[in-house]
Coordinates of C-alpha atoms in Angstrom, one line a residue:
X1 CA 102.3 6.8 -45.7
X2 CA 100.3 9.9 -46.1
X3 CA 101.4 12.2 -49.0
X4 CA 98.6 14.8 -49.1
X5 CA 95.4 15.5 -47.5
X6 CA 92.8 18.0 -48.6
X7 CA 89.4 19.3 -47.1
X8 CA 86.8 21.8 -48.2
X9 CA 83.6 23.3 -46.8
X10 CA 84.0 21.4 -43.4
X11 CA 83.3 23.3 -40.3
X12 CA 85.6 26.4 -40.2
X13 CA 87.2 25.6 -43.7
X14 CA 85.1 27.1 -46.3
X15 CA 87.6 26.8 -49.2
X16 CA 89.7 23.8 -50.0
X17 CA 92.9 23.6 -48.0
X18 CA 95.8 21.0 -48.4
X19 CA 98.4 19.6 -46.0
X20 CA 101.3 18.5 -48.4
X21 CA 103.8 16.0 -46.9
X22 CA 106.0 16.1 -50.0
X23 CA 109.3 17.7 -49.0
X24 CA 110.3 21.0 -50.5
X25 CA 113.4 21.3 -52.8
X26 CA 114.1 24.6 -51.1
X27 CA 115.1 22.8 -47.9
X28 CA 117.2 20.0 -49.4
X29 CA 120.2 20.8 -47.1
X30 CA 118.2 20.8 -43.9
X31 CA 117.7 17.6 -41.9
X32 CA 117.5 15.7 -45.1
X33 CA 118.7 12.4 -43.8
X34 CA 116.6 12.2 -40.6
X35 CA 113.4 14.1 -41.5
X36 CA 112.8 12.8 -45.0
X37 CA 111.4 9.4 -46.4
X38 CA 113.0 8.6 -49.8
X39 CA 110.7 6.8 -52.4
X40 CA 112.7 5.6 -55.3
X41 CA 109.8 4.0 -57.2
X42 CA 107.8 7.2 -57.5
X43 CA 110.8 9.5 -57.1
X44 CA 109.4 11.7 -54.4
X45 CA 110.6 12.8 -50.8
X46 CA 108.1 12.7 -48.0
X47 CA 108.1 14.3 -44.6
X48 CA 108.2 12.2 -41.4
X49 CA 106.4 14.8 -39.4
X50 CA 104.4 18.1 -39.6
X51 CA 103.3 20.6 -36.9
X52 CA 100.4 23.0 -37.2
X53 CA 100.3 26.4 -35.3
X54 CA 97.6 28.8 -35.0
X55 CA 95.5 31.1 -32.7
X56 CA 92.6 29.7 -30.7
X57 CA 89.7 28.9 -32.8
X58 CA 91.8 29.2 -36.0
X59 CA 91.1 25.8 -37.3
X60 CA 93.9 23.6 -35.9
X61 CA 91.7 21.2 -34.2
X62 CA 89.0 21.2 -37.0
X63 CA 91.7 20.1 -39.5
X64 CA 92.4 17.1 -37.3
X65 CA 88.6 16.4 -37.0
X66 CA 88.5 16.4 -40.8
X67 CA 90.9 13.6 -41.0
X68 CA 89.1 11.8 -38.2
X69 CA 85.7 12.2 -40.1
X70 CA 87.2 10.9 -43.4
X71 CA 88.7 7.9 -41.7
X72 CA 85.5 6.9 -39.8
X73 CA 83.1 7.5 -42.7
X74 CA 85.4 5.5 -45.2
X75 CA 85.5 2.6 -42.8
X76 CA 82.0 2.5 -41.5
X77 CA 79.6 4.3 -43.7
X78 CA 78.2 1.1 -45.3
X79 CA 77.9 -1.0 -42.1
X80 CA 77.0 1.5 -39.5
X81 CA 74.0 3.2 -41.2
X82 CA 70.7 2.4 -42.8
X83 CA 68.8 3.9 -45.8
X84 CA 67.6 7.3 -44.9
X85 CA 70.0 7.9 -42.0
X86 CA 71.5 11.4 -41.9
X87 CA 75.3 11.8 -42.4
X88 CA 77.0 13.5 -39.5
X89 CA 78.6 16.2 -41.5
X90 CA 78.9 19.9 -40.8
X91 CA 79.7 22.4 -43.6
X92 CA 81.0 25.9 -43.3
X93 CA 77.8 27.7 -41.7
X94 CA 78.9 31.4 -42.0
X95 CA 78.2 31.6 -45.7
X96 CA 74.8 31.3 -47.4
X97 CA 76.2 29.4 -50.4
X98 CA 78.6 26.9 -48.5
X99 CA 75.9 26.0 -46.0
X100 CA 73.9 24.2 -48.6
X101 CA 77.0 22.8 -50.6
X102 CA 78.7 19.4 -50.0
X103 CA 81.9 18.9 -47.9
X104 CA 84.9 17.5 -49.8
X105 CA 87.7 15.3 -48.6
X106 CA 90.6 13.8 -50.6
X107 CA 93.7 11.9 -49.5
X108 CA 96.8 10.8 -51.5
X109 CA 98.7 7.9 -49.8
X110 CA 101.1 5.1 -50.3
X111 CA 100.2 1.6 -49.1
X112 CA 101.7 -1.8 -49.9
X113 CA 104.1 0.1 -52.4
X114 CA 101.1 1.4 -54.3
X115 CA 100.0 5.0 -54.6
X116 CA 96.3 5.8 -54.2
X117 CA 94.1 8.9 -54.5
X118 CA 90.7 8.6 -52.8
X119 CA 88.0 11.2 -52.1
X120 CA 84.4 11.9 -51.7
X121 CA 81.9 14.8 -51.5
X122 CA 79.0 14.4 -48.9
X123 CA 76.1 16.5 -47.5
X124 CA 73.8 15.4 -44.7
X125 CA 71.5 13.4 -47.0
X126 CA 73.9 11.6 -49.5
X127 CA 77.1 11.0 -51.1
X128 CA 77.4 13.6 -53.9
X129 CA 80.6 12.3 -55.4
X130 CA 83.3 9.6 -54.8
X131 CA 86.4 8.6 -56.6
X132 CA 89.3 6.1 -56.4
X133 CA 92.5 6.2 -58.4
X134 CA 95.5 3.8 -58.3
X135 CA 99.0 4.4 -59.5
X136 CA 100.8 1.0 -59.7
X137 CA 103.7 2.5 -61.6
X138 CA 103.9 5.9 -63.3
X139 CA 100.4 6.3 -64.7
X140 CA 97.3 7.0 -62.5
X141 CA 94.3 4.7 -63.2
X142 CA 90.9 5.6 -62.4
X143 CA 89.2 2.7 -60.7
X144 CA 85.8 4.2 -60.2
X145 CA 84.1 7.7 -60.3
X146 CA 80.7 8.3 -58.8
X147 CA 78.4 11.1 -59.5
X148 CA 75.4 10.7 -57.1
X149 CA 74.2 7.3 -58.0
X150 CA 75.8 7.3 -61.5
X151 CA 79.0 5.2 -61.6
X152 CA 81.9 4.8 -64.0
X153 CA 83.9 1.7 -62.9
X154 CA 87.0 -0.1 -64.3
X155 CA 85.3 -3.3 -65.0
X156 CA 88.4 -5.5 -64.9
X157 CA 90.3 -4.0 -62.0
X158 CA 87.3 -3.2 -59.7
X159 CA 85.0 -6.1 -60.4
X160 CA 83.2 -6.3 -57.1
X161 CA 82.5 -2.6 -57.3
X162 CA 80.9 -3.1 -60.7
X163 CA 78.9 -6.0 -59.3
X164 CA 77.7 -4.0 -56.3
X165 CA 76.5 -1.2 -58.6
X166 CA 74.8 -3.7 -61.1
X167 CA 72.9 -5.4 -58.1
X168 CA 71.8 -2.0 -56.7
X169 CA 73.7 -2.5 -53.4
X170 CA 75.1 1.0 -53.0
X171 CA 72.9 3.2 -50.8
X172 CA 73.0 7.0 -51.5
X173 CA 74.2 7.7 -48.0
X174 CA 77.0 5.2 -48.0
X175 CA 80.4 5.0 -49.7
X176 CA 81.1 2.4 -52.6
X177 CA 84.5 1.9 -51.0
X178 CA 83.1 0.9 -47.6
X179 CA 80.7 -1.6 -49.3
X180 CA 83.1 -3.2 -51.5
X181 CA 85.5 -3.8 -48.6
X182 CA 82.7 -5.7 -47.0
X183 CA 82.4 -7.7 -50.2
X184 CA 86.1 -8.7 -49.8
X185 CA 87.4 -6.7 -52.7
X186 CA 91.2 -6.7 -52.4
X187 CA 91.7 -3.1 -53.5
X188 CA 89.1 -1.7 -51.2
X189 CA 90.4 -3.7 -48.4
X190 CA 93.9 -2.3 -49.0
X191 CA 92.5 1.3 -49.0
X192 CA 90.6 0.6 -45.7
X193 CA 93.7 -1.0 -44.2
X194 CA 95.5 2.2 -44.8
X195 CA 92.8 4.2 -43.2
X196 CA 93.0 1.8 -40.2
X197 CA 96.8 2.6 -40.0
X198 CA 95.8 6.2 -39.6
X199 CA 95.9 6.5 -35.7
X200 CA 94.0 9.6 -34.5
X201 CA 94.1 10.8 -30.9
X202 CA 93.1 13.7 -28.7
X203 CA 95.9 15.0 -26.6
X204 CA 93.3 16.4 -24.2
X205 CA 91.6 13.1 -23.3
X206 CA 94.1 10.3 -22.9
X207 CA 91.5 8.0 -21.5
X208 CA 90.6 7.1 -25.1
X209 CA 93.9 5.3 -25.5
X210 CA 94.8 4.5 -22.0
X211 CA 93.1 1.1 -22.2
X212 CA 95.1 0.3 -25.4
X213 CA 98.4 0.9 -23.6
X214 CA 97.2 -1.2 -20.7
X215 CA 96.5 -4.1 -23.0
X216 CA 100.0 -3.7 -24.6
X217 CA 101.7 -4.0 -21.2
X218 CA 100.5 -7.7 -21.0
X219 CA 103.0 -8.5 -23.8
X220 CA 106.4 -8.8 -22.1
X221 CA 108.6 -7.3 -25.0
X222 CA 106.2 -4.4 -25.4
X223 CA 106.1 -3.8 -21.7
X224 CA 110.0 -3.5 -21.7
X225 CA 109.7 -0.9 -24.5
X226 CA 107.1 1.1 -22.6
X227 CA 109.2 1.0 -19.5
X228 CA 112.3 2.2 -21.6
X229 CA 110.2 5.3 -22.7
X230 CA 109.0 5.9 -19.2
X231 CA 112.5 5.8 -17.8
X232 CA 113.9 7.9 -20.7
X233 CA 111.2 10.6 -19.8
X234 CA 112.7 10.9 -16.2
X235 CA 109.4 10.2 -14.4
X236 CA 111.1 8.2 -11.7
X237 CA 109.1 5.0 -12.7
X238 CA 111.1 1.8 -12.4
X239 CA 108.5 -0.8 -13.2
X240 CA 104.7 -1.0 -13.8
X241 CA 102.3 -3.9 -13.1
X242 CA 98.5 -4.1 -13.6
X243 CA 96.2 -4.5 -10.6
X244 CA 93.2 -6.7 -11.5
X245 CA 89.7 -6.1 -10.2
X246 CA 88.8 -8.6 -7.5
X247 CA 85.0 -9.4 -8.1
X248 CA 84.7 -10.8 -4.6
X249 CA 85.7 -7.4 -3.1
X250 CA 83.5 -5.0 -5.1
X251 CA 82.2 -2.0 -3.0
X252 CA 78.8 -2.8 -1.3
X253 CA 77.4 0.6 -2.5
X254 CA 78.2 -0.1 -6.2
X255 CA 75.0 0.3 -8.3
X256 CA 73.4 -3.1 -9.2
X257 CA 73.7 -2.7 -13.0
X258 CA 77.4 -1.9 -12.8
X259 CA 78.0 -4.8 -10.4
X260 CA 76.1 -7.2 -12.7
X261 CA 78.1 -6.0 -15.8
X262 CA 81.5 -6.4 -14.1
X263 CA 80.6 -9.9 -12.9
X264 CA 79.4 -10.9 -16.4
X265 CA 82.5 -9.5 -18.0
X266 CA 84.7 -11.3 -15.6
X267 CA 83.1 -14.7 -16.4
X268 CA 83.9 -14.4 -20.1
X269 CA 86.8 -16.5 -21.3
X270 CA 90.2 -15.1 -20.6
X271 CA 88.6 -11.9 -19.4
X272 CA 90.6 -9.8 -17.0
X273 CA 89.3 -6.3 -15.7
X274 CA 92.2 -4.0 -14.8
X275 CA 91.3 -1.7 -12.0
X276 CA 94.6 0.2 -11.8
X277 CA 98.2 0.4 -13.1
X278 CA 100.7 0.5 -10.3
X279 CA 104.0 2.2 -10.8
X280 CA 107.1 1.4 -8.8
X281 CA 109.4 4.2 -7.4
X282 CA 112.6 3.8 -5.4
X283 CA 112.6 4.6 -1.7
X284 CA 115.7 6.0 0.0
X285 CA 116.8 6.3 3.6
X286 CA 118.2 9.4 5.3
X287 CA 121.6 8.8 3.6
X288 CA 120.1 8.6 0.2
X289 CA 120.6 4.9 0.2
X290 CA 118.1 2.8 -1.8
X291 CA 116.2 0.6 0.5
X292 CA 113.0 -0.5 -1.2
X293 CA 110.3 0.1 -3.9
X294 CA 107.1 2.0 -3.3
X295 CA 104.1 1.5 -5.4
X296 CA 101.9 4.4 -6.7
X297 CA 98.6 4.4 -8.1
X298 CA 98.6 5.7 -11.8
X299 CA 95.1 7.2 -11.3
X300 CA 95.6 8.6 -7.9
X301 CA 99.2 9.3 -7.3
X302 CA 100.8 10.1 -10.6
X303 CA 100.5 13.5 -12.3
X304 CA 98.2 14.3 -15.2
X305 CA 101.3 14.6 -17.3
X306 CA 102.7 11.2 -16.4
X307 CA 99.3 9.6 -17.0
X308 CA 99.1 11.2 -20.5
X309 CA 102.7 10.1 -21.3
X310 CA 101.9 6.6 -20.2
X311 CA 98.8 6.5 -22.3
X312 CA 100.7 7.8 -25.4
X313 CA 103.5 5.1 -25.2
X314 CA 101.2 2.3 -26.5
X315 CA 100.1 4.2 -29.7
X316 CA 103.6 5.7 -30.3
X317 CA 105.3 2.2 -30.1
X318 CA 102.5 0.7 -32.3
X319 CA 102.9 3.3 -35.0
X320 CA 106.8 3.2 -34.9
X321 CA 106.8 -0.6 -35.1
X322 CA 104.4 -0.8 -38.0
X323 CA 105.2 2.3 -40.0
X324 CA 101.7 3.8 -39.3
X325 CA 100.6 7.5 -39.1
X326 CA 100.0 9.2 -35.7
X327 CA 97.7 12.2 -35.7
X328 CA 97.4 14.0 -32.4
X329 CA 95.3 17.0 -31.5
X330 CA 97.1 19.0 -28.7
X331 CA 100.1 16.8 -28.4
X332 CA 101.8 19.1 -25.9
X333 CA 98.9 19.2 -23.5
X334 CA 100.0 18.4 -19.9
X335 CA 103.6 17.4 -21.3
X336 CA 106.9 19.3 -20.6
X337 CA 108.2 21.0 -23.9
X338 CA 111.5 19.0 -23.6
X339 CA 109.5 15.7 -23.4
X340 CA 107.5 16.7 -26.5
X341 CA 110.7 17.4 -28.3
X342 CA 111.9 13.9 -27.5
X343 CA 108.8 12.4 -28.8
X344 CA 109.0 14.2 -32.0
X345 CA 112.8 13.1 -32.3
X346 CA 111.6 9.4 -32.3
X347 CA 109.8 10.1 -35.6
X348 CA 112.5 12.5 -37.1
X349 CA 115.2 9.9 -36.8
X350 CA 116.6 7.5 -39.3
X351 CA 117.7 4.9 -36.6
X352 CA 114.6 5.0 -34.2
X353 CA 112.1 5.2 -37.0
X354 CA 113.3 2.7 -39.6
X355 CA 109.7 1.9 -40.8
X356 CA 109.1 5.5 -41.8
X357 CA 106.2 6.2 -39.4
X358 CA 104.7 9.7 -39.6
X359 CA 103.6 12.2 -37.0
X360 CA 101.1 15.0 -37.6
X361 CA 100.1 17.2 -34.7
X362 CA 99.1 20.6 -33.7
X363 CA 100.4 22.7 -30.7
X364 CA 100.7 26.1 -29.0
X365 CA 104.2 25.3 -27.9
X366 CA 106.4 27.8 -29.7
X367 CA 109.6 26.4 -28.2
X368 CA 109.4 23.6 -30.8
X369 CA 110.0 26.3 -33.5
X370 CA 113.3 27.1 -31.9
X371 CA 114.4 23.4 -31.3
X372 CA 115.9 22.8 -34.7
X373 CA 113.7 19.7 -35.2
X374 CA 111.8 21.0 -38.2
X375 CA 112.5 22.2 -41.7
X376 CA 110.3 25.0 -43.1
X377 CA 108.2 22.7 -45.0
X378 CA 107.2 20.7 -41.8
X379 CA 105.8 23.9 -40.1
X380 CA 102.2 24.8 -41.0
X381 CA 99.9 27.6 -39.8
X382 CA 96.0 27.9 -39.7
X383 CA 94.6 31.4 -39.8
X384 CA 91.0 32.7 -39.9
X385 CA 89.9 35.7 -41.9
X386 CA 87.3 38.4 -40.9
X387 CA 84.6 36.3 -42.5
X388 CA 85.3 33.3 -40.2
X389 CA 86.9 31.1 -42.9
X390 CA 90.2 29.3 -42.0
X391 CA 93.1 28.9 -44.3
X392 CA 96.2 26.5 -44.0
X393 CA 99.6 27.3 -45.3
X394 CA 103.3 26.2 -44.8
X395 CA 106.4 28.2 -43.8
X396 CA 107.8 26.9 -47.1
X397 CA 105.1 28.9 -48.9
X398 CA 106.9 32.1 -48.0
X399 CA 109.6 33.4 -50.5
X400 CA 112.9 32.2 -49.6
X401 CA 114.3 35.7 -49.4
X402 CA 111.7 36.5 -46.7
X403 CA 111.9 33.4 -44.6
X404 CA 115.5 32.0 -44.5
X405 CA 116.4 28.4 -43.4
X406 CA 118.2 29.4 -40.2
X407 CA 116.2 32.5 -39.0
X408 CA 114.6 32.7 -35.6
X409 CA 111.3 30.9 -36.4
X410 CA 109.9 31.1 -32.8
X411 CA 110.6 34.8 -32.3
X412 CA 109.4 35.7 -35.7
X413 CA 106.1 33.7 -35.2
X414 CA 105.4 35.3 -31.8
X415 CA 105.7 38.7 -33.3
X416 CA 103.4 37.9 -36.2
X417 CA 105.8 37.7 -39.1
X418 CA 104.1 34.5 -40.4
X419 CA 100.6 35.4 -39.4
X420 CA 98.5 32.9 -37.5
X421 CA 98.7 34.7 -34.1
X422 CA 95.6 36.2 -32.4
X423 CA 94.9 39.9 -32.4
X424 CA 94.7 41.0 -28.9
X425 CA 94.4 44.8 -29.3
X426 CA 91.1 44.8 -27.6
X427 CA 92.8 44.0 -24.3
X428 CA 94.7 47.5 -24.5
X429 CA 91.7 49.4 -25.9
X430 CA 90.0 52.4 -24.0
X431 CA 86.6 50.8 -24.5
X432 CA 87.7 47.7 -22.7
X433 CA 89.1 49.6 -19.8
X434 CA 85.8 51.6 -19.4
X435 CA 83.8 48.4 -19.3
X436 CA 86.1 47.0 -16.5
X437 CA 85.8 50.3 -14.6
X438 CA 82.0 50.4 -14.9
X439 CA 81.7 46.8 -13.5
X440 CA 83.9 47.9 -10.5
X441 CA 81.7 51.0 -9.9
X442 CA 78.6 48.9 -10.0
X443 CA 79.9 46.6 -7.2

């Protein structure tokens, strides 16, 4: 469970911004049963979902990229780099001070019934700072704090971290957390496992998780669940089956290196290469009587929206079944607004989401604001100022007398009441019209 995520001096975010998933007390009477996770141990209420709106280039996708960077660097910094390798980080470049300052990331989360707070600061050359705190009950305990290559470590609780520092194993461009997880430290592994439960996807490039969904269809129970979602989406799909690549029938004009790779992979133990997913659709006669099933190619015959929704079913089921976190950039891309609503409803449901999985996504689909699916504290906005720096804020940050629980969120957002919409006055300006007219005269 993610409680809070903060990032500063990263790409379009000059100053520190925070997405807070703790539920607001002002919205206690709004969708409290379905949209809220209650934690009795720490006595807080957490949101099951959050949506981020904003104009183009306002920072919505960059915020998602910040989460993706933190996850990747936490898991891989020690094993995927060598001494002297540059860290792939980009600070805010439109300010002379920030461009030479470190980028900061911090996340507060709950895993295995223990609350953690972990963060780090990095620039392209080194880890500037790193910290990890644990809250087993009511008091937060510092497990370690790092200032460059100087470390303060809880000797009893974080023994392998202390050993790694003593032996000089911590590189200046790698995280202590990443290293100690490799050394099988139980706390570090627990934190890394939480990062692995953070499933991050691009809604524009479903090919990145299409293969995962295909692999899940090989499990009979999961295939049935995928089919249930496909049928519920009213796509006309009755069944799916995998079409395997026949090595003996490879195209003759296939490049030699690709042919050799496919043959090599096919010879590996239990290796099957899927060439396509076939979908079954019902065929009817002139009297609308069902007579047969027709098979379509997922890649050739199905729409881009169907392909994306099919690709999403695997990750969505995985997240719901295990209580993970799903982070999607451009969730609504290629999907009908009603279908997006149904996907969100899966997470904002006490019955369909019993393991309290969470969904965080960004979108331009304003229909969702009028759907009644969200409380004010679940609706977030990014906005960029005249200096190019983006901010992040919630609808719950507005005074309750200016934004009421039941007002028309969609209409008010479109007309700019909450900010976070593009200024398009240039389209109506006289200068713009003159430029167009000049272009026409030149032709």
